[in-house]
Amino acid sequence: MMEQILKNNTALKIFAFFMALLFWAYVTGDNLHDSVQVQEITRTYPDVPLAWLNLSQELALVEMPEKVQVVLSGPSDVLNNITPQNLKAFVDLRNLTAGQHRLTPTAEVPDKVKVLSFDPQQVLVELEAVESPQMPVVVDITGAPTSGFIRGEARINPSSVFVRGGRSQLNKVDRVRVIVNIDGISNDWSQVVPVQAVDRSGQVVAGVEVSPGMVEVFIPVSEPQKEVPVKVATAGRPPAGYKVQQIKVEPATVIIEGSEKALTAVSEISTETVDLSRLTASTELNLQLNLPKEVKVLFEGQIKAEIIIAAD
């Protein structure tokens, strides 16, 4: 009996020792895991983009650093996932007035991460009151129409825009322009294009807002044109005892359009023929023009001719 109890007691001791060993291994491993997980490090992040918040619509931002250096502390596994590109640093411009201000940046960081410092610790921010003058829009045209075609004067709608910004930036604006390319076109050109506020060297001025930011540009394109006199074509002579004293025509000249070859061959445009053989008194007539082939006239009315008849 006593021997059986001792044997059982020995087994119990072995079992208890084994369980204690397992428990120790579990606790030690868990603590070791926790100590690795909570290990804190310090890391420096250079060239973190600096943004701003809460800028009043009545103010323009003139000067502020683009980047700052940020020093963080926290769990290594968290800091390993942070880069200068996804780290958000900013300054709050709420309730500020025009002038220079020294502000302490703030950073948006994950839980368990602390911001230790910024470099610089304070940034210089300069604000100016917003102005919004009106300026005309000019067109910079590149390229040319197809050979044999000519372009007319560009029309812009709207023809002027508002430029908005601080005075120091607005003073850099030399003109407000749009750039269009009409290379190779043979018809009227129309397009909505962006407007740019540029300096004397043609560079876009930063910090200046243009409103509206898009305008419509229309450029007429046509064949070559030529101004030629109008001649009243006549046939016959007035009856005996009468003569043609003078022939007046209105308009005296018209603009014709066509290919260069066709226009070269035209020196004047004649009207339909007027028979003088029956005229014994002065008369006024509405006449049509006789146009050569491949030529059109840029005149939609009728030609008015006055034929003055006098006694011979």
Coordinates of N, CA and C in Angstrom, one line a residue, residues 45 69 71 82 124 137 177 191 217 221 229 232 241 249 251 269 303:
Y45 N 12.7 61.9 -40.1 CA 12.2 61.9 -41.5 C 12.5 63.2 -42.1
Q69 N 11.7 68.8 -41.5 CA 12.2 67.5 -41.0 C 11.4 67.2 -39.7
V71 N 11.0 64.4 -36.4 CA 11.6 63.3 -35.6 C 10.4 62.6 -34.8
I82 N 6.2 54.2 -42.1 CA 6.0 55.6 -42.3 C 7.1 56.1 -43.2
L124 N 8.3 80.3 -41.0 CA 7.9 81.6 -41.3 C 6.8 81.5 -42.4
V137 N -7.6 89.2 -72.0 CA -6.9 88.0 -72.5 C -6.3 88.1 -73.9
R177 N -2.9 85.1 -70.9 CA -2.9 84.5 -72.2 C -3.5 83.2 -72.4
Q191 N -12.4 76.5 -80.0 CA -12.1 75.6 -78.9 C -12.1 76.4 -77.6
V217 N -12.1 80.4 -77.7 CA -11.4 81.1 -78.8 C -11.9 80.7 -80.1
V221 N -11.0 81.2 -90.6 CA -10.0 80.8 -91.6 C -10.7 80.8 -93.0
P229 N -12.6 96.5 -108.2 CA -13.7 97.4 -108.6 C -14.9 96.7 -109.3
V232 N -20.1 98.2 -114.4 CA -21.4 97.9 -114.9 C -21.3 97.6 -116.4
G241 N -30.2 111.1 -130.3 CA -30.5 112.3 -129.5 C -30.2 112.2 -128.0
V249 N -22.0 103.4 -109.5 CA -22.3 102.1 -109.0 C -22.0 102.1 -107.5
P251 N -21.9 99.2 -104.2 CA -20.6 99.7 -103.9 C -19.7 99.7 -105.1
I269 N -14.8 93.0 -111.4 CA -16.0 92.1 -111.4 C -17.1 92.9 -112.1
I303 N -26.1 95.1 -106.2 CA -25.4 96.2 -106.7 C -26.4 97.2 -107.3

